[in-house]
XYZ file of C-alpha atoms in Angstrom:
713
model
C 1.721 -22.941 -32.842
C -0.318 -20.936 -35.291
C -2.995 -20.265 -32.687
C -0.622 -19.041 -30.130
C 0.148 -16.063 -32.394
C -3.216 -14.916 -32.477
C -4.170 -11.413 -31.093
C -7.304 -10.420 -29.320
C -8.923 -8.917 -32.334
C -8.396 -12.286 -34.289
C -10.158 -14.152 -31.532
C -13.028 -11.617 -31.616
C -13.454 -12.045 -35.263
C -13.744 -15.813 -34.849
C -16.307 -15.476 -32.129
C -18.264 -12.976 -34.482
C -18.297 -15.480 -37.335
C -19.730 -18.135 -34.807
C -22.471 -15.701 -33.589
C -23.394 -14.953 -37.272
C -23.539 -18.584 -38.102
C -25.750 -19.223 -35.187
C -28.049 -16.416 -36.376
C -28.383 -17.963 -39.795
C -29.290 -21.396 -38.465
C -33.086 -22.096 -38.720
C -34.267 -24.199 -35.673
C -37.428 -24.326 -33.582
C -35.253 -22.787 -30.764
C -33.959 -19.173 -31.769
C -31.493 -17.042 -29.683
C -31.345 -13.344 -30.193
C -27.666 -12.563 -29.277
C -26.846 -8.957 -28.037
C -24.521 -6.696 -30.115
C -20.907 -7.497 -29.341
C -21.724 -10.870 -27.680
C -18.569 -11.998 -29.284
C -16.313 -10.215 -26.512
C -18.297 -12.197 -23.907
C -17.492 -15.533 -25.620
C -13.810 -14.898 -25.767
C -13.657 -13.588 -22.043
C -15.549 -16.890 -21.180
C -12.920 -18.928 -22.535
C -10.070 -17.180 -20.998
C -7.283 -17.810 -20.146
C -7.168 -20.998 -22.248
C -8.475 -19.336 -25.612
C -8.248 -21.214 -28.920
C -9.814 -20.787 -32.264
C -11.205 -24.455 -31.902
C -12.885 -23.752 -28.817
C -14.253 -20.367 -30.089
C -16.320 -22.525 -32.531
C -17.920 -24.769 -29.961
C -18.269 -22.393 -27.100
C -21.637 -21.008 -28.501
C -23.155 -24.471 -28.356
C -22.139 -24.795 -24.754
C -23.943 -21.364 -23.935
C -27.091 -22.484 -25.693
C -27.029 -25.826 -23.895
C -26.658 -23.955 -20.511
C -29.537 -21.587 -21.332
C -31.869 -24.515 -22.295
C -30.947 -26.420 -19.065
C -31.741 -23.438 -16.946
C -35.060 -22.790 -18.714
C -36.121 -26.489 -18.546
C -38.700 -25.788 -15.737
C -40.340 -22.914 -17.511
C -41.004 -25.003 -20.673
C -44.453 -26.857 -21.223
C -45.897 -29.395 -23.629
C -47.399 -26.660 -25.665
C -44.229 -24.778 -26.487
C -43.387 -24.986 -30.198
C -41.119 -22.378 -31.564
C -38.979 -21.012 -28.656
C -37.239 -17.606 -28.590
C -34.537 -16.448 -26.216
C -33.431 -12.912 -25.928
C -29.943 -12.923 -24.482
C -28.550 -9.951 -22.360
C -25.138 -9.378 -20.726
C -25.052 -6.952 -17.834
C -21.522 -5.394 -17.986
C -20.471 -3.676 -14.871
C -16.794 -2.486 -15.986
C -15.993 0.804 -17.012
C -15.370 1.262 -20.723
C -11.958 2.650 -21.918
C -12.133 5.951 -23.770
C -9.794 7.153 -26.579
C -8.571 10.731 -26.178
C -6.094 10.783 -28.980
C -6.747 9.752 -32.504
C -4.473 9.878 -35.501
C -5.913 9.816 -39.062
C -3.726 8.387 -41.992
C -5.330 10.127 -44.985
C -4.219 12.095 -48.117
C -7.020 14.643 -47.890
C -8.355 16.750 -45.085
C -12.265 16.315 -45.634
C -12.856 14.067 -42.576
C -10.274 15.981 -40.372
C -11.708 19.248 -41.204
C -15.108 17.945 -40.623
C -14.432 16.466 -37.259
C -12.605 19.443 -36.106
C -15.909 21.377 -36.399
C -17.763 18.932 -34.092
C -17.692 19.444 -30.335
C -15.886 16.389 -29.125
C -13.371 15.696 -26.252
C -11.175 13.714 -28.650
C -8.010 15.264 -30.005
C -7.752 14.332 -33.705
C -4.628 14.737 -35.652
C -3.850 14.056 -39.450
C -0.955 12.493 -41.029
C -0.596 12.091 -44.822
C 2.513 10.287 -45.562
C 4.338 7.150 -44.746
C 7.499 8.969 -44.131
C 6.101 11.277 -41.378
C 3.954 8.518 -39.732
C 6.775 7.425 -37.178
C 7.155 10.955 -36.099
C 3.669 11.454 -35.676
C 3.088 8.266 -33.743
C 6.010 9.143 -31.435
C 4.838 12.772 -30.856
C 1.186 12.291 -30.634
C 1.135 8.909 -28.949
C -2.510 8.074 -30.168
C -4.956 5.648 -28.440
C -6.053 4.363 -31.959
C -4.969 4.743 -35.528
C -7.608 5.254 -38.424
C -6.484 4.556 -41.957
C -8.394 5.790 -45.028
C -8.621 2.874 -47.288
C -8.865 5.134 -50.486
C -5.702 7.003 -49.560
C -4.010 3.545 -49.333
C -5.393 2.369 -52.659
C -4.219 5.708 -54.433
C -0.758 5.499 -53.097
C 2.050 3.235 -53.887
C 2.284 2.085 -50.149
C 0.419 -1.151 -49.164
C -1.618 -1.286 -45.994
C 0.748 -4.013 -44.714
C 3.520 -1.602 -45.106
C 1.849 1.179 -43.148
C 0.922 -1.294 -40.294
C 4.533 -2.710 -40.218
C 5.676 0.936 -39.795
C 3.200 1.494 -36.979
C 4.080 -1.698 -35.119
C 7.643 -0.521 -35.075
C 6.487 2.425 -32.778
C 3.620 0.724 -30.996
C 3.019 -2.998 -30.936
C -0.303 -2.817 -29.390
C -2.278 0.147 -30.849
C -5.517 -0.700 -32.225
C -5.788 0.053 -36.055
C -9.080 0.650 -37.936
C -9.726 1.438 -41.622
C -12.495 3.745 -42.901
C -14.093 4.641 -46.225
C -15.467 8.179 -47.084
C -18.468 7.973 -49.512
C -21.698 9.653 -50.441
C -25.051 8.320 -49.398
C -25.757 6.683 -52.649
C -22.208 4.935 -52.957
C -21.665 1.374 -52.133
C -19.411 1.040 -49.225
C -16.756 -1.571 -48.461
C -17.525 -3.276 -45.233
C -15.243 -6.210 -44.951
C -11.881 -6.164 -43.184
C -8.859 -5.746 -45.527
C -6.204 -7.033 -43.238
C -5.936 -9.344 -40.129
C -4.112 -6.772 -38.080
C -7.129 -4.202 -38.745
C -9.704 -4.609 -35.998
C -12.715 -3.447 -38.182
C -13.453 -1.541 -41.493
C -16.012 1.340 -40.815
C -17.886 3.056 -43.671
C -18.386 6.975 -43.001
C -20.949 8.767 -44.997
C -20.022 12.441 -45.750
C -23.526 13.578 -45.666
C -23.737 12.453 -41.843
C -20.090 12.727 -40.357
C -21.270 13.267 -36.838
C -23.240 10.080 -36.657
C -20.729 8.131 -38.595
C -17.887 9.217 -36.313
C -19.804 8.629 -33.384
C -20.241 5.040 -34.298
C -16.756 4.785 -35.100
C -15.656 6.148 -31.721
C -18.013 3.617 -30.083
C -16.310 0.963 -32.025
C -12.824 2.277 -31.104
C -13.643 2.348 -27.260
C -15.296 -1.051 -27.378
C -12.180 -2.557 -28.874
C -9.716 -0.612 -26.520
C -11.818 -2.069 -23.511
C -12.040 -5.723 -24.993
C -8.473 -5.889 -25.983
C -7.041 -4.538 -22.829
C -9.336 -6.985 -20.893
C -8.360 -9.980 -22.942
C -4.703 -9.180 -22.682
C -5.059 -8.744 -19.090
C -6.891 -12.057 -18.535
C -4.187 -13.856 -20.453
C -1.151 -12.414 -18.729
C -2.826 -12.642 -15.278
C -4.326 -16.063 -15.807
C -7.841 -14.822 -15.043
C -11.185 -16.583 -15.692
C -14.596 -14.954 -16.018
C -17.168 -15.936 -13.376
C -20.849 -15.069 -13.912
C -24.347 -16.187 -13.047
C -27.043 -17.278 -15.709
C -30.719 -16.772 -15.030
C -33.853 -17.413 -17.372
C -37.063 -15.651 -16.889
C -40.241 -16.069 -19.023
C -41.912 -12.823 -19.837
C -45.177 -12.559 -22.006
C -44.418 -16.048 -23.322
C -40.902 -15.057 -24.381
C -37.766 -16.136 -22.629
C -34.932 -13.714 -21.230
C -31.494 -15.097 -20.555
C -29.328 -12.882 -18.500
C -25.681 -13.202 -17.873
C -24.997 -11.172 -14.682
C -22.624 -10.659 -11.840
C -19.502 -10.637 -14.108
C -16.278 -11.039 -11.972
C -12.646 -11.668 -13.063
C -10.781 -14.170 -10.780
C -7.250 -15.159 -11.128
C -6.195 -18.796 -11.155
C -2.586 -19.904 -10.037
C -1.063 -22.675 -12.147
C -0.329 -25.919 -10.364
C 3.540 -25.664 -10.700
C 3.516 -22.199 -9.254
C 1.505 -23.657 -6.424
C 4.388 -26.131 -5.889
C 6.832 -23.079 -5.414
C 4.406 -21.299 -3.073
C 6.625 -22.198 0.022
C 8.732 -19.244 -0.904
C 5.803 -16.825 -0.903
C 2.125 -16.147 -0.365
C 0.013 -15.020 -3.252
C -3.380 -13.297 -3.025
C -5.583 -10.580 -4.349
C -6.032 -8.214 -1.257
C -9.188 -6.683 -0.573
C -7.488 -4.023 1.636
C -7.745 -0.306 0.504
C -6.090 2.866 1.771
C -9.166 3.645 3.832
C -8.306 0.578 5.951
C -4.945 2.090 6.877
C -5.322 4.369 9.762
C -3.016 7.257 9.732
C 0.160 7.513 7.673
C -1.432 10.340 5.893
C 1.868 11.513 4.096
C 2.302 7.881 2.942
C -1.110 7.414 1.613
C -1.021 10.598 -0.369
C 2.139 9.415 -1.988
C 0.702 6.039 -2.639
C -2.387 7.406 -4.079
C -0.410 8.758 -7.022
C 1.307 5.342 -7.391
C -2.131 3.666 -7.491
C -2.910 5.862 -10.413
C 0.262 4.815 -12.375
C -0.406 1.018 -11.668
C -3.919 1.343 -12.774
C -3.108 3.192 -16.003
C 0.517 2.734 -16.955
C -0.365 3.938 -20.469
C -0.636 7.460 -18.767
C 3.098 7.548 -18.208
C 4.047 5.699 -21.320
C 2.440 8.582 -23.375
C 5.229 10.655 -21.876
C 7.655 8.052 -22.842
C 8.540 7.190 -19.066
C 8.095 3.894 -17.330
C 6.454 3.662 -13.865
C 8.764 3.583 -10.796
C 10.263 0.216 -10.200
C 9.432 0.204 -6.416
C 9.204 1.974 -2.958
C 10.708 0.900 0.321
C 8.778 1.372 3.585
C 10.880 2.227 6.512
C 9.705 2.530 10.187
C 9.468 0.846 13.540
C 7.835 -2.463 13.948
C 4.114 -2.828 13.628
C 3.523 0.748 11.964
C 1.470 -0.753 9.107
C 4.124 -1.324 6.382
C 2.696 -4.569 5.254
C -0.866 -3.283 5.381
C 0.176 -0.397 3.267
C 1.605 -2.714 0.604
C -1.639 -4.807 0.547
C -3.658 -1.650 0.180
C -1.784 -0.672 -2.914
C -2.448 -4.028 -4.417
C -6.076 -3.935 -3.305
C -6.753 -0.500 -4.696
C -5.216 -1.599 -7.895
C -6.793 -5.016 -8.036
C -3.460 -6.402 -8.877
C -1.954 -9.969 -7.632
C 0.000 -9.755 -4.472
C 3.020 -11.870 -3.939
C 4.613 -11.426 -0.521
C 7.641 -13.101 0.971
C 9.676 -12.420 4.147
C 13.524 -12.510 4.097
C 13.278 -15.602 6.290
C 11.331 -17.465 3.822
C 13.833 -16.382 0.988
C 17.001 -17.210 2.906
C 18.626 -20.474 2.250
C 21.512 -22.229 4.284
C 22.973 -23.638 0.972
C 25.307 -21.634 -1.188
C 23.617 -19.416 -3.667
C 20.268 -20.751 -2.363
C 18.969 -17.432 -1.412
C 19.796 -16.142 -5.022
C 17.838 -18.835 -6.624
C 14.871 -18.304 -4.413
C 14.911 -14.707 -5.251
C 14.942 -15.476 -8.968
C 12.070 -17.920 -8.466
C 9.860 -15.497 -6.717
C 10.563 -12.726 -9.205
C 9.913 -15.110 -12.136
C 6.445 -16.036 -10.739
C 5.391 -12.229 -10.160
C 6.607 -11.463 -13.602
C 4.511 -14.265 -14.949
C 1.239 -12.590 -13.466
C 2.231 -9.100 -14.211
C 1.002 -6.458 -13.845
C 1.513 -7.506 -10.128
C 2.994 -6.400 -6.911
C 5.779 -8.083 -5.184
C 6.476 -7.239 -1.460
C 9.667 -8.410 0.518
C 9.504 -7.991 4.240
C 12.505 -7.477 6.381
C 14.575 -7.040 3.170
C 17.580 -5.738 5.350
C 18.183 -9.485 6.324
C 19.156 -10.428 2.777
C 20.089 -7.025 1.339
C 22.891 -5.619 3.568
C 25.726 -3.602 2.361
C 28.253 -5.635 0.070
C 31.731 -5.979 1.302
C 35.115 -6.893 -0.296
C 35.787 -9.826 2.052
C 36.127 -13.237 0.395
C 34.597 -15.353 3.192
C 31.563 -17.675 2.221
C 28.997 -15.596 3.962
C 30.150 -12.505 2.415
C 30.260 -13.762 -1.085
C 26.660 -15.210 -0.600
C 25.338 -11.787 0.595
C 27.151 -10.155 -2.443
C 25.519 -12.464 -4.703
C 22.086 -12.033 -3.069
C 22.348 -8.287 -3.446
C 23.402 -8.674 -6.988
C 20.486 -10.723 -7.726
C 18.106 -8.423 -6.319
C 19.575 -5.496 -8.483
C 19.579 -7.574 -11.549
C 16.052 -8.591 -11.096
C 15.027 -5.052 -10.353
C 16.706 -3.672 -13.224
C 15.252 -5.957 -15.772
C 11.989 -6.221 -14.165
C 9.949 -3.372 -15.344
C 8.288 -3.369 -18.759
C 5.566 -0.933 -19.976
C 3.183 -3.792 -20.987
C 3.798 -5.978 -17.931
C 4.666 -3.745 -14.990
C 5.611 -5.437 -11.799
C 5.889 -2.956 -8.609
C 8.162 -3.992 -6.077
C 7.817 -3.013 -2.532
C 9.862 -3.736 0.486
C 9.796 -2.931 4.412
C 12.574 -2.558 6.748
C 13.138 -1.495 10.360
C 16.625 -0.556 9.470
C 16.973 1.240 6.022
C 20.524 2.371 6.908
C 21.674 -1.311 6.689
C 20.731 -1.601 3.168
C 23.079 -1.612 0.038
C 23.381 1.703 -1.275
C 22.533 0.547 -4.762
C 19.269 -0.517 -3.767
C 18.055 2.673 -2.685
C 19.112 4.747 -5.690
C 16.651 6.089 -8.371
C 15.617 3.183 -10.645
C 15.363 0.518 -7.916
C 13.630 1.667 -4.780
C 12.757 5.121 -6.205
C 11.571 6.490 -2.827
C 11.632 5.671 0.898
C 8.239 6.147 2.488
C 8.602 6.431 6.331
C 5.821 4.995 8.409
C 5.766 6.432 11.903
C 3.965 5.579 14.997
C 0.338 6.708 14.928
C -0.162 10.312 15.971
C -2.978 11.360 18.313
C -5.608 11.740 15.396
C -4.782 8.219 14.219
C -5.052 6.682 17.613
C -8.352 8.258 18.059
C -9.787 6.854 14.825
C -8.535 3.199 16.073
C -10.639 3.565 19.149
C -13.702 5.277 17.498
C -13.665 2.462 14.708
C -13.286 -0.190 17.503
C -16.373 1.262 19.461
C -18.421 1.520 16.403
C -17.695 -1.993 15.337
C -18.619 -3.383 18.622
C -21.605 -1.132 19.109
C -20.017 0.503 22.451
C -21.233 3.884 23.471
C -17.963 5.424 24.596
C -18.285 9.143 25.306
C -15.745 11.635 23.536
C -13.938 11.910 26.865
C -13.233 8.241 27.164
C -12.025 7.904 23.515
C -9.911 10.777 24.303
C -8.340 9.384 27.371
C -7.576 6.019 25.829
C -5.955 8.160 22.943
C -3.747 9.813 25.355
C -2.553 6.908 27.274
C -1.909 4.952 24.210
C 0.768 7.435 23.163
C 4.044 5.886 21.725
C 2.093 2.721 20.742
C 2.452 1.107 17.186
C -0.619 0.280 15.261
C -0.042 -3.279 15.827
C 0.372 -2.660 19.537
C -3.132 -1.032 19.573
C -4.742 -3.750 17.688
C -3.386 -6.286 20.194
C -4.725 -4.099 23.102
C -8.132 -4.144 21.405
C -8.230 -7.886 20.868
C -6.743 -8.754 24.277
C -9.587 -6.660 25.934
C -12.187 -8.667 24.230
C -10.287 -11.780 25.425
C -10.206 -10.648 29.009
C -13.818 -9.678 28.929
C -15.104 -12.888 27.291
C -12.760 -14.978 29.786
C -14.227 -13.113 32.748
C -17.721 -13.295 31.379
C -18.151 -9.499 31.490
C -19.434 -6.917 29.171
C -16.466 -5.284 27.309
C -15.548 -1.907 29.065
C -13.018 0.741 28.998
C -11.514 -0.812 32.101
C -10.570 -3.855 30.242
C -8.840 -1.758 27.528
C -7.020 0.441 30.048
C -5.798 -2.680 31.990
C -4.612 -4.182 28.658
C -2.798 -1.090 27.608
C -0.988 -0.830 30.887
C 0.035 -4.637 30.734
C 1.254 -4.169 27.090
C 3.102 -0.738 27.436
C 4.323 -1.093 30.981
C 4.388 -4.744 31.529
C 2.631 -7.003 34.040
C 3.470 -6.780 37.796
C 6.339 -9.120 38.461
C 5.468 -12.361 40.568
C 9.047 -12.934 41.586
C 9.900 -9.589 43.543
C 8.099 -8.865 46.782
C 8.917 -5.419 48.374
C 9.154 -5.092 52.031
C 7.179 -2.400 53.802
C 10.109 -0.065 54.220
C 11.201 -0.704 50.595
C 7.726 -0.068 49.365
C 7.725 3.190 51.202
C 11.085 4.268 49.902
C 9.859 3.466 46.382
C 6.751 5.355 46.882
C 8.600 8.484 47.983
C 11.185 8.104 45.041
C 8.469 7.840 42.401
C 6.199 10.514 44.131
C 9.227 12.974 43.763
C 9.742 12.283 40.059
C 5.981 12.842 39.603
C 5.708 16.023 41.728
C 8.786 17.567 40.245
C 7.717 16.832 36.690
C 4.181 18.337 37.408
C 5.843 21.345 38.791
C 8.632 22.076 36.372
C 6.657 20.775 33.010
C 3.053 21.720 33.605
C 2.207 21.300 29.941
C 3.553 17.820 29.883
C 1.197 15.032 30.674
C 1.751 12.070 32.953
C 0.000 8.895 31.902
C 0.983 6.372 34.406
C 2.938 5.979 37.781
C 3.633 2.842 39.533
C 5.631 1.253 42.365
C 4.777 -2.281 41.254
C 8.052 -3.948 40.146
C 7.671 -4.307 36.358
C 10.067 -4.835 33.501
C 13.104 -5.084 35.809
C 12.168 -1.726 37.486
C 10.772 -1.314 40.968
C 8.755 1.631 39.861
C 8.604 4.468 37.328
C 6.678 7.381 35.999
C 5.489 7.469 32.277
C 5.266 10.912 31.173
C 4.290 12.348 27.688
C 5.450 15.625 25.941
C 2.988 17.660 23.948
C 2.426 16.899 20.412
C 4.246 20.037 19.367
C 7.968 19.543 19.044
C 10.204 21.297 21.671
C 13.973 21.738 21.430
C 16.120 21.653 24.456
C 17.108 24.953 26.083
C 19.484 25.505 29.113
C 16.442 25.947 31.263
C 14.718 22.904 30.208
C 18.018 20.763 30.641
C 18.306 22.204 34.357
C 14.586 21.391 34.928
C 15.085 17.804 33.704
C 17.988 17.264 35.693
C 16.061 18.201 38.711
C 13.316 15.619 37.784
C 15.921 12.902 37.388
C 17.462 13.633 40.740
C 14.292 14.073 42.551
C 13.993 10.387 43.567
C 17.368 10.304 45.197
C 16.700 13.420 47.033
C 13.163 12.079 48.196
C 14.618 9.020 49.561
C 16.833 10.973 51.966
C 13.696 13.004 53.013
C 11.786 9.810 53.677
C 14.498 8.259 55.671
C 15.601 11.564 57.428
C 19.094 10.414 56.677
C 21.339 11.075 53.732
C 23.152 7.602 54.617
C 19.875 5.604 53.934
C 19.564 6.593 50.291
C 19.669 3.424 48.190
C 21.304 2.636 44.742
C 17.974 2.504 43.225
C 18.784 6.192 41.628
C 21.575 4.792 39.710
C 19.745 4.756 36.374
C 18.474 8.322 37.091
C 21.988 9.508 37.943
C 23.269 7.835 34.589
C 20.471 9.682 32.644
C 21.289 12.982 34.193
C 24.934 12.656 33.546
C 24.434 11.816 30.074
C 21.912 14.773 29.615
C 24.363 17.232 31.082
C 27.146 15.914 28.891
C 25.062 16.247 25.859
C 24.177 19.943 26.776
C 27.762 20.778 27.392
C 29.950 18.587 25.312
C 27.626 18.682 22.108
C 25.067 21.337 22.621
C 27.329 24.314 23.536
C 25.096 25.293 26.418
C 27.819 26.158 28.884
C 29.337 29.572 28.735
C 32.625 28.712 30.245
C 33.231 25.858 27.662
C 31.422 27.773 24.683
C 29.768 26.547 21.473
C 32.187 23.695 20.844
C 31.971 20.043 20.355
C 34.307 18.893 23.124
C 34.567 15.218 22.071
C 35.695 16.306 18.686
C 38.137 18.819 19.557
C 39.746 16.854 22.336
C 39.778 13.403 20.418
C 43.584 13.875 19.174
C 45.158 15.549 21.985
C 44.878 16.419 25.585
C 43.307 19.841 26.530
C 42.256 21.838 29.549
C 38.859 21.950 27.684
C 38.027 18.548 28.567
C 38.558 19.193 32.202
C 36.711 22.233 32.300
C 33.743 20.642 30.513
C 33.986 17.772 33.161
C 33.687 20.190 36.050
C 30.799 22.033 34.428
C 28.909 18.651 34.300
C 29.536 18.219 38.084
C 28.436 21.650 38.694
C 25.183 21.345 36.821
C 24.307 18.092 38.624
C 25.234 19.587 42.050
C 23.112 22.661 41.341
C 20.138 20.501 40.232
C 20.310 18.391 43.198
C 20.350 21.515 45.440
C 17.521 22.931 43.640
C 15.239 19.981 43.673
C 15.902 19.337 47.364
C 14.489 23.032 48.101
C 11.571 22.452 45.658
C 10.619 19.180 47.551
C 10.764 20.769 50.873
C 8.767 23.567 49.762
C 6.067 21.124 48.373
C 6.522 18.456 51.164
C 2.831 18.190 52.037
C 1.921 17.379 48.457
C 4.811 14.913 48.282
C 3.709 12.908 51.219
C 0.047 12.893 49.776
C 1.213 11.400 46.547
C 3.480 9.000 48.133
C 0.790 7.634 50.601
C -1.628 7.294 47.595
C 0.905 5.247 45.974
C 1.488 3.018 48.854
C -2.436 2.503 48.943
C -3.023 1.890 45.280
C 0.408 0.943 43.977
C -0.436 2.236 40.405
C -2.245 5.362 39.229
C -3.535 6.237 35.633
C -3.744 9.707 34.345
C -7.076 10.615 35.572
C -6.169 9.348 39.044
C -2.997 11.424 38.944
C -4.674 14.525 37.782
C -7.141 14.398 40.647
C -4.092 14.729 43.247
C -2.978 17.803 41.711
C -6.519 19.736 41.500
């Protein structure tokens, strides 16, 4: 029980004593240990550090070195000497704020003359110490031992006062003296990391050494605390070389690896635990989300920066957007950038058919994440378990309410400054979540993950081409970028994978044709094997789709058409896939009239094809429904019909009968009749082009953008 209360500095002192003891031992085999080797010894034992093990770890290190050098020894070797080095790769922490507890200003005044980036402040009384600690928020506290001995306050009382404000701040003592004065060098209290003598005749050198010690202890203590809380071990390689009859032992490639305890592994059916290697650079697109998350990463890497302002880090963020837009990858990238343990669970894994089972699962997952804090917990499809609470008393409603309450309770009590846990969740339906979850303090912000824009899609294909050494010209990449509009990141990834499957399956080199075929299949569906069109039906469908295509090209010349087909796919005999410009365009009255003509063009073309109005099929029923809905939106809600006025017809006529409703309905009929009349004239004026497109469709059945553009040159 006694050892469990030891702090990092206590372990360091025990290790230092072991190193000193080893140096005093006189054997035929001598080891020259590097400065501050004690920190390596402590880390080598983590996470199971004990005072007893620290007393024996050095013997194990010596044995390892001797075993490694066995092949280098010869029978003539008598006294053997090893020089030991440790190649550290981690960045050392730096103190920026230092508070001096001193009853005179000699050191403070001398230091302020020096050119240093450290901000140094002075406090001289115990009464003012708490206020200065709160105001200055120092990285380290330096206490003048002479000031303590001259006052009526003990060092223990000062430290107790300090710990009330900051339980983890490193504390050093120092002593000022002339060159010829004997200096105290021993620690005077177990809570003091080190006692440092400073000679007034050489303030700069003395303070530089002191600052180096402060930074070293800050780094080591932070590392050891992290290793203990996250259950990390230190991996390293040991090599021994012989140089000029001397041996050099080098500890290199130091890496920290987290280990999961056995009982936590038993509970892993509820979640997956990992230390992701993904970074924000791996996330293509989502630039706004990445910029915001870059700030979050800074907070998670250095929570003390926020704590210096007295604020805690945000509890969590919610990712919202369509399926396959990279929400999970974003969460992993945040964990990867921070090098934090990543716990992920889906709502399906957390859900339980038993009463209160979901609540218990949530508590278990949060408990494990807290155990390895600082960490990140990610819950996918959270809307499935965190829907809006109701006042119903049935069993399912009670369980849902309990589940939401459990989430709220865990998130409220989840965030501490010393061991923060950042909660991230993803949903396709943020509006379904209970309002209490999305208020500040729970999910502090909703980050929307949109479908990849043109630039992002281009990066997808460029990276794919580079990865597989494909020499795709810019025009090819741009063409693939254009025809993949509206696809999610997951769909594009699927396209690229299945293109490789197709090429390998056919024993062919990978080409853009494979990618195009896969895009068409994934986006537009595969041709139906169950529906076969007669010659007449195929001709009718060709004229129908050709009319849609031609009218769209004539009335919306800036809009692109990526694909047209008369092969039955996805419950449709044929369709035209169009794409609006990247710039947003609002609906005007003229654009609505033009769109109505595009929608009704297929029906008109069937009459032209058959030369008989009575031969028009019901294949245009979906087009008519869309046209009616569009006209109603413009007139009933958009206020684009002058005879009706800028009025929401549905809202105004909801509670009573009105002539306004009849007037609006007649306006819809008029708009549709005018559109049919205008598109009939338009198609007759361009009959030759209509027939060319229809005949091409009959021949090829499906056309991609480049083939379509060729018809309209």
